[in-house]
mmCIF file of C-alpha atoms and ligand atoms in Angstrom:
data_model
loop_
_atom_site.group_PDB
_atom_site.id
_atom_site.type_symbol
_atom_site.label_atom_id
_atom_site.label_comp_id
_atom_site.label_asym_id
_atom_site.label_seq_id
_atom_site.Cartn_x
_atom_site.Cartn_y
_atom_site.Cartn_z
ATOM 1 C CA UNK Q 146 -12.161 -23.223 -40.797
ATOM 2 C CA UNK Q 147 -10.156 -22.013 -43.198
ATOM 3 C CA UNK Q 148 -12.050 -18.384 -43.931
ATOM 4 C CA UNK Q 149 -12.258 -14.889 -41.367
ATOM 5 C CA UNK Q 150 -15.264 -14.335 -40.886
ATOM 6 C CA UNK Q 151 -16.727 -11.297 -39.611
ATOM 7 C CA UNK Q 152 -20.453 -11.746 -39.521
ATOM 8 C CA UNK Q 153 -20.717 -8.318 -37.346
ATOM 9 C CA UNK Q 154 -24.051 -9.513 -38.998
ATOM 10 C CA UNK Q 155 -24.816 -11.185 -36.574
ATOM 11 C CA UNK Q 156 -25.199 -11.042 -32.749
ATOM 12 C CA UNK Q 157 -22.379 -12.697 -30.313
ATOM 13 C CA UNK Q 158 -25.247 -14.594 -27.908
ATOM 14 C CA UNK Q 159 -22.486 -16.149 -25.447
ATOM 15 C CA UNK Q 160 -24.760 -15.932 -22.038
ATOM 16 C CA UNK Q 161 -23.601 -18.891 -20.377
ATOM 17 C CA UNK Q 162 -27.316 -17.939 -17.604
ATOM 18 C CA UNK Q 163 -29.141 -18.596 -19.777
ATOM 19 C CA UNK Q 164 -30.655 -22.350 -18.803
ATOM 20 C CA UNK Q 165 -30.783 -23.708 -15.108
ATOM 21 C CA UNK Q 166 -28.729 -24.747 -12.590
ATOM 22 C CA UNK Q 167 -26.320 -27.467 -13.357
ATOM 23 C CA UNK Q 168 -22.727 -26.594 -14.519
ATOM 24 C CA UNK Q 169 -19.455 -28.370 -16.681
ATOM 25 C CA UNK Q 170 -15.990 -27.634 -17.593
ATOM 26 C CA UNK Q 171 -15.104 -25.312 -20.668
ATOM 27 C CA UNK Q 172 -13.076 -23.862 -22.073
ATOM 28 C CA UNK Q 173 -13.512 -19.873 -22.377
ATOM 29 C CA UNK Q 174 -12.009 -16.972 -23.700
ATOM 30 C CA UNK Q 175 -10.669 -15.153 -21.315
ATOM 31 C CA UNK Q 176 -10.100 -11.641 -24.426
ATOM 32 C CA UNK Q 177 -6.068 -10.241 -24.281
ATOM 33 C CA UNK Q 178 -4.624 -13.608 -24.939
ATOM 34 C CA UNK Q 179 -5.941 -16.386 -22.524
ATOM 35 C CA UNK Q 180 -8.244 -19.225 -22.056
ATOM 36 C CA UNK Q 181 -9.320 -20.583 -18.834
ATOM 37 C CA UNK Q 182 -10.651 -24.845 -18.259
ATOM 38 C CA UNK Q 183 -13.300 -23.402 -15.746
ATOM 39 C CA UNK Q 184 -16.929 -24.198 -14.797
ATOM 40 C CA UNK Q 185 -20.107 -22.714 -16.579
ATOM 41 C CA UNK Q 186 -23.076 -23.179 -16.089
ATOM 42 C CA UNK Q 187 -24.278 -25.800 -18.656
ATOM 43 C CA UNK Q 188 -26.099 -25.490 -22.138
ATOM 44 C CA UNK Q 189 -29.365 -26.622 -22.266
ATOM 45 C CA UNK Q 190 -32.216 -26.702 -25.771
ATOM 46 C CA UNK Q 191 -33.194 -22.977 -26.110
ATOM 47 C CA UNK Q 192 -35.382 -23.431 -29.864
ATOM 48 C CA UNK Q 193 -36.676 -26.439 -31.160
ATOM 49 C CA UNK Q 194 -34.530 -26.678 -33.395
ATOM 50 C CA UNK Q 195 -31.221 -27.509 -30.959
ATOM 51 C CA UNK Q 196 -29.501 -30.638 -30.077
ATOM 52 C CA UNK Q 197 -27.850 -30.919 -26.098
ATOM 53 C CA UNK Q 198 -24.310 -33.055 -27.260
ATOM 54 C CA UNK Q 199 -22.467 -34.660 -25.105
ATOM 55 C CA UNK Q 200 -18.696 -34.107 -26.067
ATOM 56 C CA UNK Q 201 -16.349 -36.704 -26.840
ATOM 57 C CA UNK Q 202 -14.015 -36.435 -28.822
ATOM 58 C CA UNK Q 203 -13.257 -32.689 -29.801
ATOM 59 C CA UNK Q 204 -9.790 -30.337 -31.282
ATOM 60 C CA UNK Q 205 -7.794 -27.210 -31.589
ATOM 61 C CA UNK Q 206 -8.297 -25.049 -34.710
ATOM 62 C CA UNK Q 207 -5.695 -22.429 -36.066
ATOM 63 C CA UNK Q 208 -8.452 -20.296 -35.600
ATOM 64 C CA UNK Q 209 -8.814 -21.045 -32.233
ATOM 65 C CA UNK Q 210 -4.775 -19.987 -32.146
ATOM 66 C CA UNK Q 211 -6.293 -16.518 -34.252
ATOM 67 C CA UNK Q 212 -8.938 -15.801 -31.929
ATOM 68 C CA UNK Q 213 -6.303 -16.314 -28.885
ATOM 69 C CA UNK Q 214 -4.104 -13.329 -30.428
ATOM 70 C CA UNK Q 215 -7.036 -10.710 -32.083
ATOM 71 C CA UNK Q 216 -7.182 -12.233 -35.495
ATOM 72 C CA UNK Q 217 -11.080 -12.354 -34.834
ATOM 73 C CA UNK Q 218 -12.542 -9.290 -32.400
ATOM 74 C CA UNK Q 219 -15.864 -10.843 -33.408
ATOM 75 C CA UNK Q 220 -15.486 -13.023 -30.516
ATOM 76 C CA UNK Q 221 -16.135 -11.749 -27.534
ATOM 77 C CA UNK Q 222 -14.675 -12.882 -24.389
ATOM 78 C CA UNK Q 223 -17.171 -15.292 -22.623
ATOM 79 C CA UNK Q 224 -17.059 -17.258 -25.613
ATOM 80 C CA UNK Q 225 -16.628 -21.439 -24.800
ATOM 81 C CA UNK Q 226 -14.068 -21.812 -27.340
ATOM 82 C CA UNK Q 227 -13.601 -24.816 -30.256
ATOM 83 C CA UNK Q 228 -16.010 -25.278 -33.917
ATOM 84 C CA UNK Q 229 -14.684 -28.948 -34.204
ATOM 85 C CA UNK Q 230 -16.215 -32.357 -32.439
ATOM 86 C CA UNK Q 231 -17.690 -35.518 -32.639
ATOM 87 C CA UNK Q 232 -20.517 -36.183 -30.090
ATOM 88 C CA UNK Q 233 -23.432 -38.081 -28.535
ATOM 89 C CA UNK Q 234 -26.655 -36.513 -28.629
ATOM 90 C CA UNK Q 235 -28.441 -36.147 -25.079
ATOM 91 C CA UNK Q 236 -30.949 -33.753 -25.893
ATOM 92 C CA UNK Q 237 -33.246 -33.057 -28.738
ATOM 93 C CA UNK Q 238 -35.946 -30.024 -29.950
ATOM 94 C CA UNK Q 239 -39.290 -30.656 -30.218
ATOM 95 C CA UNK Q 240 -38.763 -29.972 -34.311
ATOM 96 C CA UNK Q 241 -35.613 -31.914 -34.953
ATOM 97 C CA UNK Q 242 -35.896 -35.177 -37.176
ATOM 98 C CA UNK Q 243 -32.951 -36.981 -38.040
ATOM 99 C CA UNK Q 244 -31.616 -37.224 -34.865
ATOM 100 C CA UNK Q 245 -32.685 -38.965 -31.020
ATOM 101 C CA UNK Q 246 -30.976 -39.110 -27.830
ATOM 102 C CA UNK Q 247 -27.829 -41.378 -28.533
ATOM 103 C CA UNK Q 248 -26.897 -41.106 -32.000
ATOM 104 C CA UNK Q 249 -22.967 -40.706 -32.306
ATOM 105 C CA UNK Q 250 -22.405 -36.967 -34.701
ATOM 106 C CA UNK Q 251 -20.145 -35.813 -36.099
ATOM 107 C CA UNK Q 252 -20.420 -31.930 -34.989
ATOM 108 C CA UNK Q 253 -20.124 -29.810 -38.261
ATOM 109 C CA UNK Q 254 -18.500 -25.773 -37.289
ATOM 110 C CA UNK Q 255 -20.812 -24.908 -40.038
ATOM 111 C CA UNK Q 256 -24.724 -24.023 -38.549
ATOM 112 C CA UNK Q 257 -27.175 -23.650 -41.108
ATOM 113 C CA UNK Q 258 -30.983 -23.266 -40.902
ATOM 114 C CA UNK Q 259 -31.137 -25.317 -44.094
ATOM 115 C CA UNK Q 260 -33.604 -22.059 -45.041
ATOM 116 C CA UNK Q 261 -32.123 -18.878 -46.017
ATOM 117 C CA UNK Q 262 -31.199 -17.304 -49.495
ATOM 118 C CA UNK Q 263 -27.171 -18.664 -48.589
ATOM 119 C CA UNK Q 264 -28.377 -22.287 -48.091
ATOM 120 C CA UNK Q 265 -31.128 -22.674 -51.375
ATOM 121 C CA UNK Q 266 -27.695 -21.915 -52.597
ATOM 122 C CA UNK Q 267 -25.443 -24.564 -50.837
ATOM 123 C CA UNK Q 268 -23.758 -21.409 -48.780
ATOM 124 C CA UNK Q 269 -23.416 -22.285 -45.756
ATOM 125 C CA UNK Q 270 -21.205 -20.933 -44.557
ATOM 126 C CA UNK Q 271 -22.648 -17.615 -45.251
ATOM 127 C CA UNK Q 272 -26.642 -18.480 -44.081
ATOM 128 C CA UNK Q 273 -28.143 -15.869 -42.201
ATOM 129 C CA UNK Q 274 -28.554 -17.518 -39.185
ATOM 130 C CA UNK Q 275 -25.554 -20.032 -39.497
ATOM 131 C CA UNK Q 276 -22.476 -19.811 -40.821
ATOM 132 C CA UNK Q 277 -19.210 -20.029 -38.447
ATOM 133 C CA UNK Q 278 -20.704 -19.604 -35.338
ATOM 134 C CA UNK Q 279 -19.781 -22.175 -33.194
ATOM 135 C CA UNK Q 280 -16.890 -21.297 -31.066
ATOM 136 C CA UNK Q 281 -17.115 -18.082 -32.175
ATOM 137 C CA UNK Q 282 -20.233 -16.033 -31.725
ATOM 138 C CA UNK Q 283 -22.271 -18.685 -29.668
ATOM 139 C CA UNK Q 284 -19.984 -21.036 -26.922
ATOM 140 C CA UNK Q 285 -18.186 -24.230 -28.450
ATOM 141 C CA UNK Q 286 -17.513 -27.696 -28.712
ATOM 142 C CA UNK Q 287 -14.583 -27.413 -26.357
ATOM 143 C CA UNK Q 288 -16.211 -28.378 -23.345
ATOM 144 C CA UNK Q 289 -18.155 -31.407 -21.471
ATOM 145 C CA UNK Q 290 -21.098 -30.299 -23.053
ATOM 146 C CA UNK Q 291 -22.338 -27.874 -26.431
ATOM 147 C CA UNK Q 292 -25.551 -26.284 -27.721
ATOM 148 C CA UNK Q 293 -25.841 -27.336 -31.579
ATOM 149 C CA UNK Q 294 -28.478 -24.691 -33.516
ATOM 150 C CA UNK Q 295 -30.285 -26.253 -36.590
ATOM 151 C CA UNK Q 296 -29.739 -29.585 -35.321
ATOM 152 C CA UNK Q 297 -31.074 -30.991 -38.535
ATOM 153 C CA UNK Q 298 -28.678 -29.484 -40.883
ATOM 154 C CA UNK Q 299 -25.211 -28.877 -38.918
ATOM 155 C CA UNK Q 300 -24.457 -32.641 -37.081
ATOM 156 C CA UNK Q 301 -24.031 -35.478 -39.175
ATOM 157 C CA UNK Q 302 -24.516 -39.391 -38.075
ATOM 158 C CA UNK Q 303 -21.398 -41.613 -37.653
ATOM 159 C CA UNK Q 304 -21.880 -44.007 -39.401
ATOM 160 C CA UNK Q 305 -21.268 -47.819 -37.490
ATOM 161 C CA UNK Q 306 -16.826 -48.961 -37.821
ATOM 162 C CA UNK Q 307 -16.825 -44.933 -38.818
ATOM 163 C CA UNK Q 308 -13.713 -44.698 -35.679
ATOM 164 C CA UNK Q 309 -15.020 -41.006 -34.272
ATOM 165 C CA UNK Q 310 -11.434 -39.984 -34.611
ATOM 166 C CA UNK Q 311 -11.034 -39.827 -37.834
ATOM 167 C CA UNK Q 312 -14.546 -38.206 -37.619
ATOM 168 C CA UNK Q 313 -13.219 -35.159 -36.201
ATOM 169 C CA UNK Q 314 -11.660 -33.981 -38.575
ATOM 170 C CA UNK Q 315 -14.586 -34.716 -40.624
ATOM 171 C CA UNK Q 316 -15.808 -31.249 -39.067
ATOM 172 C CA UNK Q 317 -13.783 -28.774 -40.743
ATOM 173 C CA UNK Q 318 -10.748 -29.347 -42.039
ATOM 174 C CA UNK Q 319 -11.285 -32.291 -44.502
ATOM 175 C CA UNK Q 320 -14.285 -30.369 -46.360
ATOM 176 C CA UNK Q 321 -12.346 -27.167 -45.889
ATOM 177 C CA UNK Q 322 -9.183 -28.173 -47.629
ATOM 178 C CA UNK Q 323 -11.162 -29.810 -49.647
ATOM 179 C CA UNK Q 324 -14.149 -27.412 -50.847
ATOM 180 C CA UNK Q 325 -11.909 -24.672 -50.637
ATOM 181 C CA UNK Q 326 -8.694 -25.485 -51.376
ATOM 182 C CA UNK Q 327 -9.389 -28.148 -54.416
ATOM 183 C CA UNK Q 328 -13.018 -27.388 -55.771
ATOM 184 C CA UNK Q 329 -12.183 -23.479 -55.737
ATOM 185 C CA UNK Q 330 -8.936 -24.135 -57.360
ATOM 186 C CA UNK Q 331 -10.354 -26.086 -59.868
ATOM 187 C CA UNK Q 332 -7.736 -29.477 -59.321
ATOM 188 C CA UNK Q 333 -7.773 -31.837 -62.446
ATOM 189 C CA UNK Q 334 -5.758 -34.794 -63.407
ATOM 190 C CA UNK Q 335 -2.845 -34.674 -64.849
ATOM 191 C CA UNK Q 336 -2.260 -31.224 -63.344
ATOM 192 C CA UNK Q 337 0.921 -30.093 -61.372
ATOM 193 C CA UNK Q 338 -0.400 -28.069 -57.921
ATOM 194 C CA UNK Q 339 1.195 -26.600 -55.222
ATOM 195 C CA UNK Q 340 0.357 -25.863 -51.585
ATOM 196 C CA UNK Q 341 1.765 -23.227 -49.780
ATOM 197 C CA UNK Q 342 1.735 -24.065 -45.645
ATOM 198 C CA UNK Q 343 1.470 -27.715 -44.650
ATOM 199 C CA UNK Q 344 -0.612 -27.008 -42.173
ATOM 200 C CA UNK Q 345 -3.787 -29.725 -40.939
ATOM 201 C CA UNK Q 346 -5.440 -27.397 -43.566
ATOM 202 C CA UNK Q 347 -2.154 -27.689 -46.134
ATOM 203 C CA UNK Q 348 -2.129 -31.715 -45.966
ATOM 204 C CA UNK Q 349 -5.908 -31.657 -45.661
ATOM 205 C CA UNK Q 350 -5.848 -30.277 -49.262
ATOM 206 C CA UNK Q 351 -3.062 -32.686 -49.784
ATOM 207 C CA UNK Q 352 -5.381 -35.735 -49.194
ATOM 208 C CA UNK Q 353 -8.492 -34.863 -51.023
ATOM 209 C CA UNK Q 354 -6.911 -33.111 -53.905
ATOM 210 C CA UNK Q 355 -5.719 -36.936 -54.492
ATOM 211 C CA UNK Q 356 -9.134 -38.205 -55.142
ATOM 212 C CA UNK Q 357 -8.350 -35.771 -58.582
ATOM 213 C CA UNK Q 358 -5.457 -37.069 -59.520
ATOM 214 C CA UNK Q 359 -3.008 -34.099 -59.626
ATOM 215 C CA UNK Q 360 0.407 -35.193 -61.592
ATOM 216 C CA UNK Q 361 2.633 -33.890 -59.174
ATOM 217 C CA UNK Q 362 1.594 -32.172 -55.736
ATOM 218 C CA UNK Q 363 4.504 -29.328 -54.731
ATOM 219 C CA UNK Q 364 4.674 -29.287 -50.440
ATOM 220 C CA UNK Q 365 5.183 -25.207 -49.021
ATOM 221 C CA UNK Q 366 7.105 -25.196 -45.623
ATOM 222 C CA UNK Q 367 8.645 -24.091 -43.173
ATOM 223 C CA UNK Q 368 8.467 -27.413 -40.887
ATOM 224 C CA UNK Q 369 10.636 -30.583 -42.347
ATOM 225 C CA UNK Q 370 9.242 -32.995 -39.925
ATOM 226 C CA UNK Q 371 5.710 -30.959 -42.155
ATOM 227 C CA UNK Q 372 6.962 -31.609 -45.191
ATOM 228 C CA UNK Q 373 8.434 -35.659 -44.450
ATOM 229 C CA UNK Q 374 4.105 -36.180 -42.844
ATOM 230 C CA UNK Q 375 3.620 -34.258 -46.924
ATOM 231 C CA UNK Q 376 5.836 -36.880 -48.187
ATOM 232 C CA UNK Q 377 4.130 -40.005 -46.336
ATOM 233 C CA UNK Q 378 0.370 -38.451 -47.956
ATOM 234 C CA UNK Q 379 1.231 -38.101 -51.124
ATOM 235 C CA UNK Q 380 3.246 -34.889 -52.665
ATOM 236 C CA UNK Q 381 4.963 -35.750 -54.442
ATOM 237 C CA UNK Q 382 8.177 -32.609 -53.984
ATOM 238 C CA UNK Q 383 8.759 -30.789 -51.117
ATOM 239 C CA UNK Q 384 10.191 -27.505 -50.622
ATOM 240 C CA UNK Q 385 11.564 -26.282 -47.429
ATOM 241 C CA UNK Q 386 11.156 -22.283 -48.425
ATOM 242 C CA UNK Q 387 12.886 -20.962 -45.474
ATOM 243 C CA UNK Q 388 16.387 -23.140 -46.519
ATOM 244 C CA UNK Q 389 15.541 -22.391 -50.207
ATOM 245 C CA UNK Q 390 13.444 -20.662 -52.927
ATOM 246 C CA UNK Q 391 10.540 -21.649 -53.930
ATOM 247 C CA UNK Q 392 9.415 -19.588 -56.787
ATOM 248 C CA UNK Q 393 12.649 -20.581 -57.934
ATOM 249 C CA UNK Q 394 12.394 -23.714 -57.707
ATOM 250 C CA UNK Q 395 9.425 -24.046 -58.530
ATOM 251 C CA UNK Q 396 9.595 -22.075 -62.073
ATOM 252 C CA UNK Q 397 13.368 -23.819 -63.225
ATOM 253 C CA UNK Q 398 11.143 -27.397 -62.298
ATOM 254 C CA UNK Q 399 7.648 -27.221 -64.419
ATOM 255 C CA UNK Q 400 8.702 -24.550 -66.630
ATOM 256 C CA UNK Q 401 5.249 -21.685 -67.088
ATOM 257 C CA UNK Q 402 4.739 -22.891 -62.587
ATOM 258 C CA UNK Q 403 1.998 -24.936 -61.251
ATOM 259 C CA UNK Q 404 -1.700 -24.919 -62.861
ATOM 260 C CA UNK Q 405 -3.372 -24.803 -59.142
ATOM 261 C CA UNK Q 406 -1.164 -22.692 -56.044
ATOM 262 C CA UNK Q 407 -3.262 -23.650 -52.872
ATOM 263 C CA UNK Q 408 -2.696 -20.642 -49.585
ATOM 264 C CA UNK Q 409 -2.906 -22.217 -46.806
ATOM 265 C CA UNK Q 410 -0.950 -20.284 -44.420
ATOM 266 C CA UNK Q 411 -2.458 -16.551 -43.949
ATOM 267 C CA UNK Q 412 0.190 -13.598 -44.650
ATOM 268 C CA UNK Q 413 1.650 -12.118 -46.966
ATOM 269 C CA UNK Q 414 4.542 -13.410 -48.078
ATOM 270 C CA UNK Q 415 2.799 -16.863 -48.126
ATOM 271 C CA UNK Q 416 0.272 -15.557 -50.734
ATOM 272 C CA UNK Q 417 3.167 -13.814 -52.546
ATOM 273 C CA UNK Q 418 5.101 -17.614 -53.138
ATOM 274 C CA UNK Q 419 1.074 -18.184 -54.627
ATOM 275 C CA UNK Q 420 0.926 -15.493 -56.992
ATOM 276 C CA UNK Q 421 4.381 -16.047 -58.541
ATOM 277 C CA UNK Q 422 3.988 -19.389 -59.542
ATOM 278 C CA UNK Q 423 0.862 -19.690 -60.494
ATOM 279 C CA UNK Q 424 1.273 -20.548 -64.744
ATOM 280 C CA UNK Q 425 -1.117 -18.643 -67.132
ATOM 281 C CA UNK Q 426 -4.470 -19.525 -66.993
ATOM 282 C CA UNK Q 427 -4.182 -21.459 -64.157
ATOM 283 C CA UNK Q 428 -5.862 -20.849 -59.965
ATOM 284 C CA UNK Q 429 -4.824 -19.714 -56.524
ATOM 285 C CA UNK Q 430 -7.335 -20.738 -54.153
ATOM 286 C CA UNK Q 431 -6.639 -18.738 -51.036
ATOM 287 C CA UNK Q 432 -7.541 -20.975 -48.299
ATOM 288 C CA UNK Q 433 -5.829 -18.773 -45.149
ATOM 289 C CA UNK Q 434 -6.919 -16.593 -43.168
ATOM 290 C CA UNK Q 435 -5.389 -13.419 -43.411
ATOM 291 C CA UNK Q 436 -5.696 -11.260 -40.336
ATOM 292 C CA UNK Q 437 -3.418 -8.183 -42.922
ATOM 293 C CA UNK Q 438 -3.789 -7.165 -46.284
ATOM 294 C CA UNK Q 439 -1.892 -8.671 -48.850
ATOM 295 C CA UNK Q 440 0.133 -6.706 -51.664
ATOM 296 C CA UNK Q 441 -1.891 -8.060 -55.207
ATOM 297 C CA UNK Q 442 -0.280 -8.414 -58.399
ATOM 298 C CA UNK Q 443 -3.135 -7.540 -60.378
ATOM 299 C CA UNK Q 444 -1.411 -5.272 -63.418
ATOM 300 C CA UNK Q 445 0.967 -8.643 -64.115
ATOM 301 C CA UNK Q 446 -2.199 -10.908 -63.481
ATOM 302 C CA UNK Q 447 -5.016 -9.448 -64.940
ATOM 303 C CA UNK Q 448 -3.918 -10.657 -68.742
ATOM 304 C CA UNK Q 449 -2.470 -14.304 -67.902
ATOM 305 C CA UNK Q 450 -6.315 -15.472 -67.395
ATOM 306 C CA UNK Q 451 -5.357 -16.135 -63.385
ATOM 307 C CA UNK Q 452 -8.636 -16.861 -60.975
ATOM 308 C CA UNK Q 453 -8.069 -16.114 -57.471
ATOM 309 C CA UNK Q 454 -10.974 -17.900 -55.064
ATOM 310 C CA UNK Q 455 -11.118 -17.449 -51.593
ATOM 311 C CA UNK Q 456 -14.321 -17.983 -49.343
ATOM 312 C CA UNK Q 457 -15.405 -20.613 -45.761
ATOM 313 C CA UNK Q 458 -15.868 -23.730 -46.140
ATOM 314 C CA UNK Q 459 -19.987 -24.060 -46.458
ATOM 315 C CA UNK Q 460 -19.659 -28.246 -45.802
ATOM 316 C CA UNK Q 461 -21.624 -29.449 -48.586
ATOM 317 C CA UNK Q 462 -18.612 -31.673 -49.205
ATOM 318 C CA UNK Q 463 -19.243 -33.215 -45.910
ATOM 319 C CA UNK Q 464 -21.265 -36.614 -46.671
ATOM 320 C CA UNK Q 465 -19.342 -37.599 -49.060
ATOM 321 C CA UNK Q 466 -15.556 -37.823 -47.584
ATOM 322 C CA UNK Q 467 -17.565 -39.439 -44.800
ATOM 323 C CA UNK Q 468 -17.640 -41.788 -47.480
ATOM 324 C CA UNK Q 469 -14.549 -42.124 -48.609
ATOM 325 C CA UNK Q 470 -13.433 -41.935 -45.201
ATOM 326 C CA UNK Q 471 -15.987 -45.077 -44.262
ATOM 327 C CA UNK Q 472 -14.849 -47.037 -46.909
ATOM 328 C CA UNK Q 473 -10.881 -46.564 -46.066
ATOM 329 C CA UNK Q 474 -10.550 -44.496 -49.240
ATOM 330 C CA UNK Q 475 -8.750 -41.137 -46.876
ATOM 331 C CA UNK Q 476 -7.260 -41.936 -43.609
ATOM 332 C CA UNK Q 477 -7.480 -39.122 -41.486
ATOM 333 C CA UNK Q 478 -6.645 -40.650 -39.013
ATOM 334 C CA UNK Q 479 -2.992 -39.899 -40.026
ATOM 335 C CA UNK Q 480 -3.132 -35.833 -39.094
ATOM 336 C CA UNK Q 481 -3.662 -37.066 -35.481
ATOM 337 C CA UNK Q 482 -0.630 -36.199 -33.727
ATOM 338 C CA UNK Q 483 -1.273 -36.188 -29.437
ATOM 339 C CA UNK Q 484 -4.195 -37.727 -27.624
ATOM 340 C CA UNK Q 485 -4.895 -35.485 -24.193
ATOM 341 C CA UNK Q 486 -7.899 -35.797 -21.816
ATOM 342 C CA UNK Q 487 -9.884 -32.557 -21.983
ATOM 343 C CA UNK Q 488 -10.033 -31.399 -18.720
ATOM 344 C CA UNK Q 489 -5.668 -31.020 -20.047
ATOM 345 C CA UNK Q 490 -6.784 -28.675 -22.764
ATOM 346 C CA UNK Q 491 -5.083 -26.096 -21.691
ATOM 347 C CA UNK Q 492 -1.802 -28.376 -21.953
ATOM 348 C CA UNK Q 493 -2.824 -29.062 -25.658
ATOM 349 C CA UNK Q 494 -2.819 -25.314 -26.411
ATOM 350 C CA UNK Q 495 0.596 -24.926 -25.595
ATOM 351 C CA UNK Q 496 1.763 -27.989 -27.733
ATOM 352 C CA UNK Q 497 -0.070 -26.915 -30.531
ATOM 353 C CA UNK Q 498 0.792 -23.174 -30.798
ATOM 354 C CA UNK Q 499 3.962 -25.123 -30.407
ATOM 355 C CA UNK Q 500 3.838 -26.668 -33.696
ATOM 356 C CA UNK Q 501 7.575 -26.987 -34.668
ATOM 357 C CA UNK Q 502 8.998 -28.202 -31.167
ATOM 358 C CA UNK Q 503 6.623 -30.512 -30.205
ATOM 359 C CA UNK Q 504 6.346 -31.626 -33.744
ATOM 360 C CA UNK Q 505 1.950 -31.343 -33.186
ATOM 361 C CA UNK Q 506 -0.125 -31.094 -35.766
ATOM 362 C CA UNK Q 507 -4.115 -32.313 -35.511
ATOM 363 C CA UNK Q 508 -4.938 -32.489 -31.469
ATOM 364 C CA UNK Q 509 -7.587 -35.155 -29.919
ATOM 365 C CA UNK Q 510 -9.455 -34.049 -26.264
ATOM 366 C CA UNK Q 511 -11.281 -36.878 -25.042
ATOM 367 C CA UNK Q 512 -14.495 -36.454 -23.053
HETATM 368 ZN ZN1 ZN Z 139 -29.364 -20.577 -44.627
#
């Protein structure tokens, strides 16, 4: 998940009491920085367009930590977290036509009705009856079962032979890095690009940027183990901005700065690096979820023809990325550092949160 969506016009609906008396376990946001793996009512089909999914594998996103830390007040206590995962369909509503019981599917972090004005323009993140609602405004995927609205538009069949763990990376991080970093940043062959932030999203941008053959890819982070992984995944140059001045080094090595600077952290200092290293005529692609305002140096940038872009992933390139995973061109399993059972998810959150100490990256939680 790349960008914060307050989506205040959409009403939260985390009512666990909707269906039946059967229960399941889920990771529920308790408010005040707390989460709990607890028993909740099992979801069921509520609308004819819904599918009920038994979760096979899910993961934890930086955005989930953002919710815990109060970055996303639109997510109310009582909501099951999680917007990524793969599962098997348990039941479909009467108007779901593309999927049936038993199908293995990728759950997209973005739900889309496919019919509203935004969906007609493939801007699914802005869907009037969807967008980023999973694990935010409705109960999410860090649970034994999840109800997925608008199933035909919001699920992707997993082709035979595609690994389930690799497929989890297609729920959010790969399309986010690709669409909001690489496509909006307009990466072209021969470009010099810089990705500020070597977390899962920055790394997804690194992997997918290489489809467009940039000549040079700088990866900037504070964590040497993440920079080492970035090198393995295709970065040509890495900079630890804690031990050296990233702006100075890039400006001295590139003459004019970088063609594309991607912000993949979401804090003022990383934004600042981007606006200082982008060359005239270049692009700043903001992927990070910001919880506070940044200092925009518009007075310096306006005359230099800088394009600034941002947004929440639309997942309109998910099918395309799935084909690259299927062919082995893209190997997202390299982003997985830890594996846990789903009922160990509280421990997994701790490991994920202490990323530098634990050398944690993407976690896989198996149900
Ligand atoms: Zn829509």
